[in-house]
CSV table of C-alpha atoms in Angstrom, one decimal:
chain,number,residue,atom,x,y,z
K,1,UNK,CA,5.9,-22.2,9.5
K,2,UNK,CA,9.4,-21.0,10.3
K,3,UNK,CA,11.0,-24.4,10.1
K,4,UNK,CA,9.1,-25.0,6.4
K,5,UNK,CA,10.8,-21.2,5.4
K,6,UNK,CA,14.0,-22.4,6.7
K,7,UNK,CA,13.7,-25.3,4.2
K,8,UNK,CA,12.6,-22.8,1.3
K,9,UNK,CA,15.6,-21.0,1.7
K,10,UNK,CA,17.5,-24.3,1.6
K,11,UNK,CA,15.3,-25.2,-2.0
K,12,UNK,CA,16.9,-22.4,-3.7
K,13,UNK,CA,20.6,-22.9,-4.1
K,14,UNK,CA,19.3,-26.6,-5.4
K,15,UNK,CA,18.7,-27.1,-9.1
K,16,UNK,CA,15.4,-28.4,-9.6
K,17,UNK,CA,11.8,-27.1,-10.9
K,18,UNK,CA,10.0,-24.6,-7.9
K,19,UNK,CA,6.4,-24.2,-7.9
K,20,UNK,CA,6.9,-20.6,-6.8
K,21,UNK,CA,3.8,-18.9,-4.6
K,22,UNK,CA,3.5,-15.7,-5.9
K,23,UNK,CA,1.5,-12.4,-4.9
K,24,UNK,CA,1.0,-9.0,-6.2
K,25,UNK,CA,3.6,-6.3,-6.4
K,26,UNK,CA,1.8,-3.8,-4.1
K,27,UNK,CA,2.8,-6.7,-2.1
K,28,UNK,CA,0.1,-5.6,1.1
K,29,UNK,CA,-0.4,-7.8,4.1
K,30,UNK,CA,-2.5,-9.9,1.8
K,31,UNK,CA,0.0,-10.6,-0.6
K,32,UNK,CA,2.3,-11.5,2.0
K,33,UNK,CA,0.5,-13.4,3.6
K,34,UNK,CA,-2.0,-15.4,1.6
K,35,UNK,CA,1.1,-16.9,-0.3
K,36,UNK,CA,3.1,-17.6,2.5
K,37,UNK,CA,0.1,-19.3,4.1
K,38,UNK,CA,-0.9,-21.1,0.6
K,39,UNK,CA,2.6,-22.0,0.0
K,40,UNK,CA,3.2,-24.0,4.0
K,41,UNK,CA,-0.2,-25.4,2.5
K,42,UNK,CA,0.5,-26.7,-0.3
K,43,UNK,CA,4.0,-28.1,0.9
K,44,UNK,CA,2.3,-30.0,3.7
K,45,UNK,CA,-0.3,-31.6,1.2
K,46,UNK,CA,1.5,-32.7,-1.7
K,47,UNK,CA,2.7,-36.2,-1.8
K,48,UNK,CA,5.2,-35.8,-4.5
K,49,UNK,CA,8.6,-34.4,-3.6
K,50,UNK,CA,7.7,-30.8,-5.6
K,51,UNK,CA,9.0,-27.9,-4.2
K,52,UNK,CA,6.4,-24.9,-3.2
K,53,UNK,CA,8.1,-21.6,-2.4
K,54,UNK,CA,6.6,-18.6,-2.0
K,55,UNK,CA,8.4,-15.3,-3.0
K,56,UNK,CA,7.3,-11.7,-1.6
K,57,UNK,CA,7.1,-9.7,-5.2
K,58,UNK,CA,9.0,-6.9,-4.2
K,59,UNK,CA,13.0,-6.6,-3.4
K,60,UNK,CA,13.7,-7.4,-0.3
K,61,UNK,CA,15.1,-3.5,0.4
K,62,UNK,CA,11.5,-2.4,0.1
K,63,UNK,CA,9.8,-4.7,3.0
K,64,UNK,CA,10.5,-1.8,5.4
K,65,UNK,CA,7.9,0.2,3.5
K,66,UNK,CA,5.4,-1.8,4.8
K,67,UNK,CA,5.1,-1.1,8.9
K,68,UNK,CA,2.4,-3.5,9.0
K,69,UNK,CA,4.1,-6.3,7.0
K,70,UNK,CA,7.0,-5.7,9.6
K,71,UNK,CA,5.4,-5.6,12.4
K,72,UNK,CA,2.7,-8.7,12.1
K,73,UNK,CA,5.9,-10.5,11.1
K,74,UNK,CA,7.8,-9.5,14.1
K,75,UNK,CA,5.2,-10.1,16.8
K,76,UNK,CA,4.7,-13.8,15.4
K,77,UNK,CA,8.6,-14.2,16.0
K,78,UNK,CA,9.0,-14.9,11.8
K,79,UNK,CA,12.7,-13.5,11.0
K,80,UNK,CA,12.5,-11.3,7.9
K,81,UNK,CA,15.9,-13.5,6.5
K,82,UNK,CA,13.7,-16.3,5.9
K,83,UNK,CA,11.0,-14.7,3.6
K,84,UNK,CA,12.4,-15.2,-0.3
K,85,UNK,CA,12.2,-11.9,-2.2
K,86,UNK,CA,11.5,-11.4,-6.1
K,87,UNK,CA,15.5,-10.0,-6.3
K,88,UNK,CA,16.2,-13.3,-5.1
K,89,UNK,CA,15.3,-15.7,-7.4
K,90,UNK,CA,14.9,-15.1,-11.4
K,91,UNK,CA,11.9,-16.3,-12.3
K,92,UNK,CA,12.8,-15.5,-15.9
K,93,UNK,CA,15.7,-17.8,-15.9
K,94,UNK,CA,13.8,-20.6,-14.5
K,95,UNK,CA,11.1,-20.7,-16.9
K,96,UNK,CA,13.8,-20.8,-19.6
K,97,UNK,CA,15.2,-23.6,-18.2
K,98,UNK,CA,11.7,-25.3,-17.7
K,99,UNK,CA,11.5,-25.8,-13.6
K,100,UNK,CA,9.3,-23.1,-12.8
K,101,UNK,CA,5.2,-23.2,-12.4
K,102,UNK,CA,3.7,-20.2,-11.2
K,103,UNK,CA,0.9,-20.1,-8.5
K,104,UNK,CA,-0.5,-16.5,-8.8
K,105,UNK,CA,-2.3,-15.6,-5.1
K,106,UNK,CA,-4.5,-12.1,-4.6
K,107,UNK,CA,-4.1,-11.4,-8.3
K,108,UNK,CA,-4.3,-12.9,-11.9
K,109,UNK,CA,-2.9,-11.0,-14.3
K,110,UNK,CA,1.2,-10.6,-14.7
K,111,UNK,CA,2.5,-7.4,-15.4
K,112,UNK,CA,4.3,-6.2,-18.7
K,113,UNK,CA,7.7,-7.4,-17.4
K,114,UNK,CA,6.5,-10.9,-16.8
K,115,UNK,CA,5.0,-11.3,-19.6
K,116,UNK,CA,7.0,-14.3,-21.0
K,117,UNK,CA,5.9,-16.4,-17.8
K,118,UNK,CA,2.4,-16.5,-18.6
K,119,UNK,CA,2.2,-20.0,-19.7
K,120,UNK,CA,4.2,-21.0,-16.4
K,121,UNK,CA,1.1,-20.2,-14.6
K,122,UNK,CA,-0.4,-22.9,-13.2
K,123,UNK,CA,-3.0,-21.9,-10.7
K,124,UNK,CA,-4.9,-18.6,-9.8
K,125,UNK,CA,-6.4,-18.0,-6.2
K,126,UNK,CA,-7.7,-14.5,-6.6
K,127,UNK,CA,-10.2,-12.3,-4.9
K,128,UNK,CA,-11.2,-10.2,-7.5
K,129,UNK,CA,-13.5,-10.3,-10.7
K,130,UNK,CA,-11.8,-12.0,-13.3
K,131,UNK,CA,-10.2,-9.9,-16.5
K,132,UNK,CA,-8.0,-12.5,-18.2
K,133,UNK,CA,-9.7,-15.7,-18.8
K,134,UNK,CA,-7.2,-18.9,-18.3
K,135,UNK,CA,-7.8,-21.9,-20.2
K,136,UNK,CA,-6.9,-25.5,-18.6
K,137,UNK,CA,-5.3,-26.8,-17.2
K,138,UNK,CA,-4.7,-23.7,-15.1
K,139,UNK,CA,-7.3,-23.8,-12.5
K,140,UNK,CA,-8.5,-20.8,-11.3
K,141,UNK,CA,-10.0,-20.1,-8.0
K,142,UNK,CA,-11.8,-16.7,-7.5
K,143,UNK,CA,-14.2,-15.6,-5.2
K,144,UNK,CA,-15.3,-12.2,-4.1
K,145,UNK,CA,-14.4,-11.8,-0.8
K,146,UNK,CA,-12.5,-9.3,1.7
K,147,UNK,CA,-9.3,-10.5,2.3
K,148,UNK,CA,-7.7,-13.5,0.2
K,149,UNK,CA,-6.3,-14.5,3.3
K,150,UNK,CA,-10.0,-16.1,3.7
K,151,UNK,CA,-9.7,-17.9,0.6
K,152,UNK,CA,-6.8,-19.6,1.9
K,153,UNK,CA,-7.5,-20.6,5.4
K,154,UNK,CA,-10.9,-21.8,3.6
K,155,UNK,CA,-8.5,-23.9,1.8
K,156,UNK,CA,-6.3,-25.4,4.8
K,157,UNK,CA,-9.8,-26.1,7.1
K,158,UNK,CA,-11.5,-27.8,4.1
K,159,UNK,CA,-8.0,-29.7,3.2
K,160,UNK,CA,-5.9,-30.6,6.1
K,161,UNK,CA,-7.0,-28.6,9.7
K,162,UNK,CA,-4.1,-30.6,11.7
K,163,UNK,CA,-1.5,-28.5,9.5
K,164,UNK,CA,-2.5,-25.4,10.8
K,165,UNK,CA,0.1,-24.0,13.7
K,166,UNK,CA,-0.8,-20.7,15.5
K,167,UNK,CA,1.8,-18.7,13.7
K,168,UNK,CA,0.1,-19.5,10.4
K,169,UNK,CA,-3.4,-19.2,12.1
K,170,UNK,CA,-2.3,-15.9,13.3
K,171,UNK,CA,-0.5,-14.5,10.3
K,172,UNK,CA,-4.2,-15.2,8.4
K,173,UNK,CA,-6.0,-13.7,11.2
K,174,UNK,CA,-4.4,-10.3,11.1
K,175,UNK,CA,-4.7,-10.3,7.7
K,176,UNK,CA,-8.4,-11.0,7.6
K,177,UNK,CA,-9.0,-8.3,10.3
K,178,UNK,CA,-7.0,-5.6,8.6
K,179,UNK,CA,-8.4,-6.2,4.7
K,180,UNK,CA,-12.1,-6.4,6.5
K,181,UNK,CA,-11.6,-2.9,8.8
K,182,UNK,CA,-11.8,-4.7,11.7
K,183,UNK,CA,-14.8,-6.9,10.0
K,184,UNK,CA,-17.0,-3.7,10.5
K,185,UNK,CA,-20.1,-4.5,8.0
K,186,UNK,CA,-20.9,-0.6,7.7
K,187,UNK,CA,-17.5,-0.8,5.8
K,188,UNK,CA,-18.6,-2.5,3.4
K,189,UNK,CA,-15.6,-4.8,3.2
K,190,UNK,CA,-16.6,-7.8,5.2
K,191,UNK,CA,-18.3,-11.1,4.2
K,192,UNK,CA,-20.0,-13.2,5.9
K,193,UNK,CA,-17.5,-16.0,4.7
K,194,UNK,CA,-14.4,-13.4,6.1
K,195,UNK,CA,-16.7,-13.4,9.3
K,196,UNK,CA,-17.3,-16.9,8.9
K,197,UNK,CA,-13.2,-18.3,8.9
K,198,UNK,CA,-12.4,-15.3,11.7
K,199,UNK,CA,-14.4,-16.9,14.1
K,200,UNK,CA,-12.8,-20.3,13.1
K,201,UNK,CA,-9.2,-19.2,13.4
K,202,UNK,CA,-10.5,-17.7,16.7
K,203,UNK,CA,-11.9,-21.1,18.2
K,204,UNK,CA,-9.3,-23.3,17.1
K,205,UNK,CA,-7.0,-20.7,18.5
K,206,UNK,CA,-8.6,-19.0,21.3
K,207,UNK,CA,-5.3,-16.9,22.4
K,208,UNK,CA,-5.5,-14.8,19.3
K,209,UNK,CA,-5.3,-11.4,19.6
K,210,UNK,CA,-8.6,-10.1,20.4
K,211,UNK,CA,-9.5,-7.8,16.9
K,212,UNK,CA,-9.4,-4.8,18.2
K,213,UNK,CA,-6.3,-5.1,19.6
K,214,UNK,CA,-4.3,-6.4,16.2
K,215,UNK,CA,-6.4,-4.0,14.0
K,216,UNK,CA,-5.7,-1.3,16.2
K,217,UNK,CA,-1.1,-2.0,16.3
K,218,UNK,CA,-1.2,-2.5,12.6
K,219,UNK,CA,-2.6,0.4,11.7
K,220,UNK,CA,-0.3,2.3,14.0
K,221,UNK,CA,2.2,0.3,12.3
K,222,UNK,CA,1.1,1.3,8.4
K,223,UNK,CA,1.4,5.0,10.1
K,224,UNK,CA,5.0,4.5,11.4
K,225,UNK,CA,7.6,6.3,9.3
K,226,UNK,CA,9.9,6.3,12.6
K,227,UNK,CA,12.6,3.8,11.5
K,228,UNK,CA,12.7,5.1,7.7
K,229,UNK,CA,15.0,7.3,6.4
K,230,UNK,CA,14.4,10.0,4.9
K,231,UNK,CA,14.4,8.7,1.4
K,232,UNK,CA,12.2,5.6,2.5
K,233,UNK,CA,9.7,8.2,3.5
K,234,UNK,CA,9.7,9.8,0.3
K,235,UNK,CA,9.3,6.5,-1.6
K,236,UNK,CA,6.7,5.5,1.2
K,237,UNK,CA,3.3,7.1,-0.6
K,238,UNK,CA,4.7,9.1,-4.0
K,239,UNK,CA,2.9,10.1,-6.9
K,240,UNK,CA,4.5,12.7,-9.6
K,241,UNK,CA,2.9,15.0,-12.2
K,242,UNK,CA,5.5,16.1,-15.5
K,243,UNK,CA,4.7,18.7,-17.6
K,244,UNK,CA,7.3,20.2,-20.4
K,245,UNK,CA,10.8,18.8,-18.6
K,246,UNK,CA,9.7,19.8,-15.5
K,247,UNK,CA,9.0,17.0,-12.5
K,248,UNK,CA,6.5,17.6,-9.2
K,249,UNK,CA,6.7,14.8,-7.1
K,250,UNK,CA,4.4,14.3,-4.0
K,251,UNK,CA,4.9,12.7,-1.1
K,252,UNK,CA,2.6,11.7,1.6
K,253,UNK,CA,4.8,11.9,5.0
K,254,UNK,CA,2.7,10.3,8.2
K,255,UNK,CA,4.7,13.0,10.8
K,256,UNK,CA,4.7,16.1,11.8
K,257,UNK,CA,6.0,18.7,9.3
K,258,UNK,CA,8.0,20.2,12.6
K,259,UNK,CA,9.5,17.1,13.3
K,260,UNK,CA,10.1,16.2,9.7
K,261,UNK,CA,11.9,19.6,9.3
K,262,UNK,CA,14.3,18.7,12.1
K,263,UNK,CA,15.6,15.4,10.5
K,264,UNK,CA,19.4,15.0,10.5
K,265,UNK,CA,21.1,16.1,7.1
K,266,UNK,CA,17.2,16.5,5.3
K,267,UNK,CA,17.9,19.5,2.8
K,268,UNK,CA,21.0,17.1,2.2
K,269,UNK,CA,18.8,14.1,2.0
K,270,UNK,CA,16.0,16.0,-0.5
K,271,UNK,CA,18.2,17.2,-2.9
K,272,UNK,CA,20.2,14.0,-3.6
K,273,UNK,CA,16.6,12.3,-3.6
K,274,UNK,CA,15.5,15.1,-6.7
K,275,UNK,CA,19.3,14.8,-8.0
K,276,UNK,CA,18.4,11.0,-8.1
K,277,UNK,CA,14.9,11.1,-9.6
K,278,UNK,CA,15.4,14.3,-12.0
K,279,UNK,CA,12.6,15.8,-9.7
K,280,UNK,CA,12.4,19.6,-10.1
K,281,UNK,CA,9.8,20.3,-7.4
K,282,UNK,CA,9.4,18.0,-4.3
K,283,UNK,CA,5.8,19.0,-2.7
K,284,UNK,CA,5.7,16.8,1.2
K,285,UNK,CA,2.1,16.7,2.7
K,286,UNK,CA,2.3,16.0,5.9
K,287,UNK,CA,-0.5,14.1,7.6
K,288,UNK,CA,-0.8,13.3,11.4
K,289,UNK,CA,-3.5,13.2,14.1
K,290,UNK,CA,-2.8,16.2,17.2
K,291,UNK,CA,-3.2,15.0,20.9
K,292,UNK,CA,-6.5,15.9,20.8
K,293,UNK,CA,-7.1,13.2,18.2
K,294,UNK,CA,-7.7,16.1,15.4
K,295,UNK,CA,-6.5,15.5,12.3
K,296,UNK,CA,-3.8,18.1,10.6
K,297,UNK,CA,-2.2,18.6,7.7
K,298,UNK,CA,0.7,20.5,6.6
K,299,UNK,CA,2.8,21.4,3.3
K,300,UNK,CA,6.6,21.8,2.0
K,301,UNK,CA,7.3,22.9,-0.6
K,302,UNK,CA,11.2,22.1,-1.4
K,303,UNK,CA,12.3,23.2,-5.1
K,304,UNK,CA,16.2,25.6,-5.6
K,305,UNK,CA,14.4,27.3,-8.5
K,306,UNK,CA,13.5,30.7,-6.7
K,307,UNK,CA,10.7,31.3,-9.5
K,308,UNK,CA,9.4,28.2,-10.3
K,309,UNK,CA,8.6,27.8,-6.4
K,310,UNK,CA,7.5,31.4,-6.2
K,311,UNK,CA,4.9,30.7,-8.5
K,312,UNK,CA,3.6,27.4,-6.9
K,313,UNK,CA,3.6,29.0,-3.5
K,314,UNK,CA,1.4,31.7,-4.9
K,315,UNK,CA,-1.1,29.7,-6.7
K,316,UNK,CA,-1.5,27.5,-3.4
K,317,UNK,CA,-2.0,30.1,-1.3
K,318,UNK,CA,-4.3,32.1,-3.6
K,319,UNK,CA,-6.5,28.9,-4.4
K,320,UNK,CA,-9.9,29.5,-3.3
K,321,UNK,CA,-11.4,26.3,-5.2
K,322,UNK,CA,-10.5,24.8,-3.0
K,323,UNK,CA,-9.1,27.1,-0.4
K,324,UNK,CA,-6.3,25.6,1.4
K,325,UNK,CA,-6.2,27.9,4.2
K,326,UNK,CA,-2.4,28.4,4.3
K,327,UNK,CA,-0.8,29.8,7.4
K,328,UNK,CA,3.6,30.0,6.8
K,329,UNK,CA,5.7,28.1,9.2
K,330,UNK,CA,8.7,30.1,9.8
K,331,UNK,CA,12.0,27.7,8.3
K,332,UNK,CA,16.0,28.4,8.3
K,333,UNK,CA,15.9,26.0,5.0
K,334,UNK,CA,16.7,27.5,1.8
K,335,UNK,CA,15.0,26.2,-0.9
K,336,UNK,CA,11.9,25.4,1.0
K,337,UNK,CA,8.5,26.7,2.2
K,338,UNK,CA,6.2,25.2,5.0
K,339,UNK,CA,2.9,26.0,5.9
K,340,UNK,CA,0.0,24.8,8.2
K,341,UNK,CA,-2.8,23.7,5.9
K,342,UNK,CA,-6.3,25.2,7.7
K,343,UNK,CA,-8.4,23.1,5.6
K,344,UNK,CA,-7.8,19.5,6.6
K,345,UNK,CA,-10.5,18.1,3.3
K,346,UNK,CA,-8.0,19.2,0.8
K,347,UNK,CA,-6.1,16.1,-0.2
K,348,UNK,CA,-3.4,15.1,-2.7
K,349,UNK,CA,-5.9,14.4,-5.3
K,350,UNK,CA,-7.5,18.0,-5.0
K,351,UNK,CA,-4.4,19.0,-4.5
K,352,UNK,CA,-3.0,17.7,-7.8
K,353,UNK,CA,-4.7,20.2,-10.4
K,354,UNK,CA,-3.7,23.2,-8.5
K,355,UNK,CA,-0.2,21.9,-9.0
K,356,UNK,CA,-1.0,21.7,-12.7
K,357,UNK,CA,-2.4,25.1,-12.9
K,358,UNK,CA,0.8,26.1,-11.0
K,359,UNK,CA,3.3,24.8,-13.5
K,360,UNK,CA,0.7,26.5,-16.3
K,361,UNK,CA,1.4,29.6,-14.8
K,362,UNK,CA,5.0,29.1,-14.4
K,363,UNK,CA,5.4,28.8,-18.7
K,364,UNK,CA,2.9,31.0,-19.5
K,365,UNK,CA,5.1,33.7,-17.5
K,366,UNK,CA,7.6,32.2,-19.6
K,367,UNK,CA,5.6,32.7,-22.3
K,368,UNK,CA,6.0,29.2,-23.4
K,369,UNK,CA,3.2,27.6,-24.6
K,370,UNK,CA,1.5,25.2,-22.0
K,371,UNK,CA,1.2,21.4,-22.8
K,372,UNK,CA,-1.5,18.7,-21.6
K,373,UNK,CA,0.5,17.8,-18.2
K,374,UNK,CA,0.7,14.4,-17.5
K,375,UNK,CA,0.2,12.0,-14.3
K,376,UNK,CA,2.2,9.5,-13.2
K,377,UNK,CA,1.6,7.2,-10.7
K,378,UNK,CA,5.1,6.4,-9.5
K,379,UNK,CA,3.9,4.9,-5.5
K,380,UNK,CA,5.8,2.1,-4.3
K,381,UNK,CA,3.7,1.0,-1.2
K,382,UNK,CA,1.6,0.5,1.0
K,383,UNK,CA,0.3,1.8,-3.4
K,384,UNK,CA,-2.6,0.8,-5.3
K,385,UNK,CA,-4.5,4.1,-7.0
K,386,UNK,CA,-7.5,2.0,-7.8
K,387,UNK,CA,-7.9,0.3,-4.0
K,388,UNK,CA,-7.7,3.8,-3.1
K,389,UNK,CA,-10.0,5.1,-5.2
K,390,UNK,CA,-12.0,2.7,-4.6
K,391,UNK,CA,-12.0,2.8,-0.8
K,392,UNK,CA,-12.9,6.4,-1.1
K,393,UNK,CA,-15.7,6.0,-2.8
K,394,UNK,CA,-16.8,3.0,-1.0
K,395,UNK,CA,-18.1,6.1,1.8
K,396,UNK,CA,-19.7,9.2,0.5
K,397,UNK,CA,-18.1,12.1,0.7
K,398,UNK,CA,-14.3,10.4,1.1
K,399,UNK,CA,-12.0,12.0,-0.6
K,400,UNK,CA,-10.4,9.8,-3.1
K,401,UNK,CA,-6.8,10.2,-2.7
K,402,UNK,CA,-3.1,8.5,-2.1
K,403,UNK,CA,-2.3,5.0,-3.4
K,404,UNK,CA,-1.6,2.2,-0.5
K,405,UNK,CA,1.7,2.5,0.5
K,406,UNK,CA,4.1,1.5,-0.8
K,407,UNK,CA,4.4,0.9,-3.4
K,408,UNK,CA,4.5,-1.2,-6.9
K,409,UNK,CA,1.7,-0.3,-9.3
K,410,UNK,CA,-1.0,-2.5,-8.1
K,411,UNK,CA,-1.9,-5.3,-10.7
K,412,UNK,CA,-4.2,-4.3,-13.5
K,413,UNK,CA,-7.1,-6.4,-12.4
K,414,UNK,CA,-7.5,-4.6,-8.8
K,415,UNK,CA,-8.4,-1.2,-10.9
K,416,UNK,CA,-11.3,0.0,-10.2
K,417,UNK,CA,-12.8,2.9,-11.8
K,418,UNK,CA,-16.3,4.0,-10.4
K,419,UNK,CA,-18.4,1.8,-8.2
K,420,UNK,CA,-15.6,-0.3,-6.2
K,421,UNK,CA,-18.1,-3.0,-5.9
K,422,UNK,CA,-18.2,-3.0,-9.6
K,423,UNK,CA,-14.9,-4.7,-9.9
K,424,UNK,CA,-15.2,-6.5,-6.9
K,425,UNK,CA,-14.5,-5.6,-2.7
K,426,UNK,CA,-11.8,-3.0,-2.5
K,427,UNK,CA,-9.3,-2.1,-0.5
K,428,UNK,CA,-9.0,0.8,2.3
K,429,UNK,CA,-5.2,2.6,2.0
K,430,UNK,CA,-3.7,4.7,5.0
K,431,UNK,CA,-5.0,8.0,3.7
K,432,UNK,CA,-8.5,6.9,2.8
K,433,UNK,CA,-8.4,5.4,6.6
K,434,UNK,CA,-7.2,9.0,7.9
K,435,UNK,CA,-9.7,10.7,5.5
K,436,UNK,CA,-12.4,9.3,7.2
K,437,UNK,CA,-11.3,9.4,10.4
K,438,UNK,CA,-10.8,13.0,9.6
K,439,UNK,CA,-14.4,13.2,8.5
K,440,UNK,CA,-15.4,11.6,11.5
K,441,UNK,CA,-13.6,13.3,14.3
K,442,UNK,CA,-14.6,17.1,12.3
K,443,UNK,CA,-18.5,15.1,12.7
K,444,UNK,CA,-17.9,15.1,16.5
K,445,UNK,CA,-16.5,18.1,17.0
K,446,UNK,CA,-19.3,19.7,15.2
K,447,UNK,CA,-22.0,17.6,17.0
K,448,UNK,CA,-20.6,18.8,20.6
K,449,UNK,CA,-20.5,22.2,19.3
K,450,UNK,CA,-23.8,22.1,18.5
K,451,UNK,CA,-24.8,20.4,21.5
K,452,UNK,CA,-23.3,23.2,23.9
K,453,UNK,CA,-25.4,25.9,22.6
């Protein structure tokens, strides 16, 4: 695998037509991987001199977004200088000049902005229900499955076995394990055809990582804010509501609000991140499990208009549907308000209206007349509102909350808009995966409880 990137590289600064391997703009282990994978493939297989080069679909600056992309990558010893980026290579400019064909991998529809390179597309290998038909000769490969990772090393064991190294073997692994929570079947995410090409990968490979032990790091590593900056973790999990000129972002920050508080230069750091984004209130939930493996949240709010955070303060702590259960953290920041959030259930998504009614309240004291506030999904991970959504409500009583970090707006055919399996097998995001080991570990607590008495 590294010796074929090396070559990709190589391909670009030559003029000729690329068959470009591409995958989603949430771009999530899956889409890194399955079109790397699908890409060595494919390069291996062909007898004609064509060119396959698969391009992560995000700028290269945002990769350390992802802890899990970073760290599978690092622990198979791939170097991050090899993988092509979409700021890399205009796609645009080659399809004008007729050398590009598109090979679209864990998706099938093209945003907006790539619209004009629809009839480049050339192939489809998708794991989701199909919402824009393609005529031939585009051939399109869908199958409802966990992970498209298991679509691809399908491919490669049907096609050509004695291509397959162990750093491809366990880039797909990983990738399989994660999409399929570990290939749990009470998770609804696993099939038996994920099951089926694990356990293939596994004997053809027998010094894999044993699953527990690679699910286990690279969900640590999705947690990991601890090489960001400050602005990455910002970025990291966003989503903003706007009402009348005035901007609420939210962040979900994987730390300790303590910690967070203590960062080098931060009131610095959020006000040139509002300055940047014309953000008038920035709202950080801070989400993180305590050495007794108990989950806790916490809230800041960070906003230089005395009033306008006033008011939001007060409707969050006066909220009793839901309560919050706010306790004040004492802070020598100006501008800024912390608290200890008591009830642990209350997530972005519940806490999203309150915000509203808080900005309501904030005009009508104004006495200007309130308009229909508007969301805006703005996450660059990791995010993916529908995968969440849909993760959440893939187990009752989930709350259904923040988009998979990172990130891009996830393509249009992943949304998912009431029964996940509906639209196909969805996705599980950081804060659905802490929501229900919130759920779970608030289940025990109240189970010993009970038992004691």
């Amino acid at each position: 695998m590294e010796e074929y990137l090396q070559g990709c590289r190589a391909a670009l600064q030559e003029s000729r037509p690329l068959h470009v391997v591409l995958g989603n703009e949430a771009c999530d282990l899956d889409s890194m991987v399955s079109p790397l994978a699908l890409a060595f493939y494919l390069a291996k297989t062909t007898e004609a001199e064509d060119v396959f080069v698969p391009v992560l679909n995000i700028k290269r600056s945002e990769l350390p977004l992802r802890g899990d992309n970073v760290f599978l990558l690092q622990k198979i010893h791939i170097p991050e200088s090899l993988l092509i980026f979409r700021d890399e290579i205009d796609l645009h400019a080659l399809h004008q000049a007729g050398q590009l064909t598109l090979i679209l991998v864990d998706h099938h529809v093209l945003p907006k902005s790539d619209a004009a390179l629809e009839d480049a597309v050339a192939e489809v290998l998708d794991h989701r229900p199909m919402e824009q038909k393609r005529c031939p000769p585009c051939h399109v490969s869908v199958e409802l499955v966990g992970s498209c990772a298991t679509l691809v090393t399908e491919r490669i064991l049907q096609g050509a076995p004695e291509i397959l190294d162990r750093q491809t073997a366990a880039l797909l692994h990983g990738t399989i394990i994660v999409d399929c929570v570990n290939m749990d079947l009470k998770m609804g995410k696993a099939t038996l055809k994920d099951s089926k090409y694990v356990e293939k990968l596994e004997a053809l490979f027998p010094d894999l990582p044993k699953r527990n032990d690679i699910f286990d790091s690279l969900q640590k590593a999705k947690f990991d804010v601890s090489g960001l900056t400050t602005e990455q973790m910002l970025r990291k999990d966003q989503k903003t509501i706007f009402r009348q000129g005035i901007k609420v972002t939210i962040s979900a920050i994987y730390m300790d609000l303590e910690a967070f508080l203590q960062r080098s230069g931060l009131i610095a750091d959020l006000h040139a991140f509002c300055q940047a984004h014309s953000y008038d209130v920035l709202v950080a939930m801070n989400i993180f499990f305590n050495t007794h493996n108990e989950p806790v949240r916490q809230l800041a709010i960070f906003c230089p208009h005395a009033a306008l955070r006033m008011t939001i303060c007060g409707v969050l702590e006066r909220s009793h549907s839901p309560s919050l259960k706010l306790t004040p953290i004492p802070s020598t920041h100006p501008n800024l308000q912390a608290y200890l959030q008591g009830n642990v259930q209350v997530s972005r998504k519940k806490l999203l209206p309150l915000l509203q009614e808080a900005l309501s309240t904030y005009f009508d004291s104004m006495t200007v007349p309130s308009g229909q506030s508007e969301t805006v999904d703005v996450s660059r991970e990791q995010v993916d509102k529908d995968l969440d959504r849909a993760g959440a409500s893939l187990i009752p009583g989930l709350s259904q909350d923040e988009e998979e970090p990172p990130l891009p707006r996830t393509p249009m055919n992943s949304l998912v808009d009431e029964c996940p399996l509906d639209q196909g097998l969805p996705k599980l995001s950081a804060e659905a995966i802490f929501e229900k080991c919130s759920q779970i570990s608030l289940s025990q607590s109240t189970t010993a409880f009970l038992s004691q008495k």
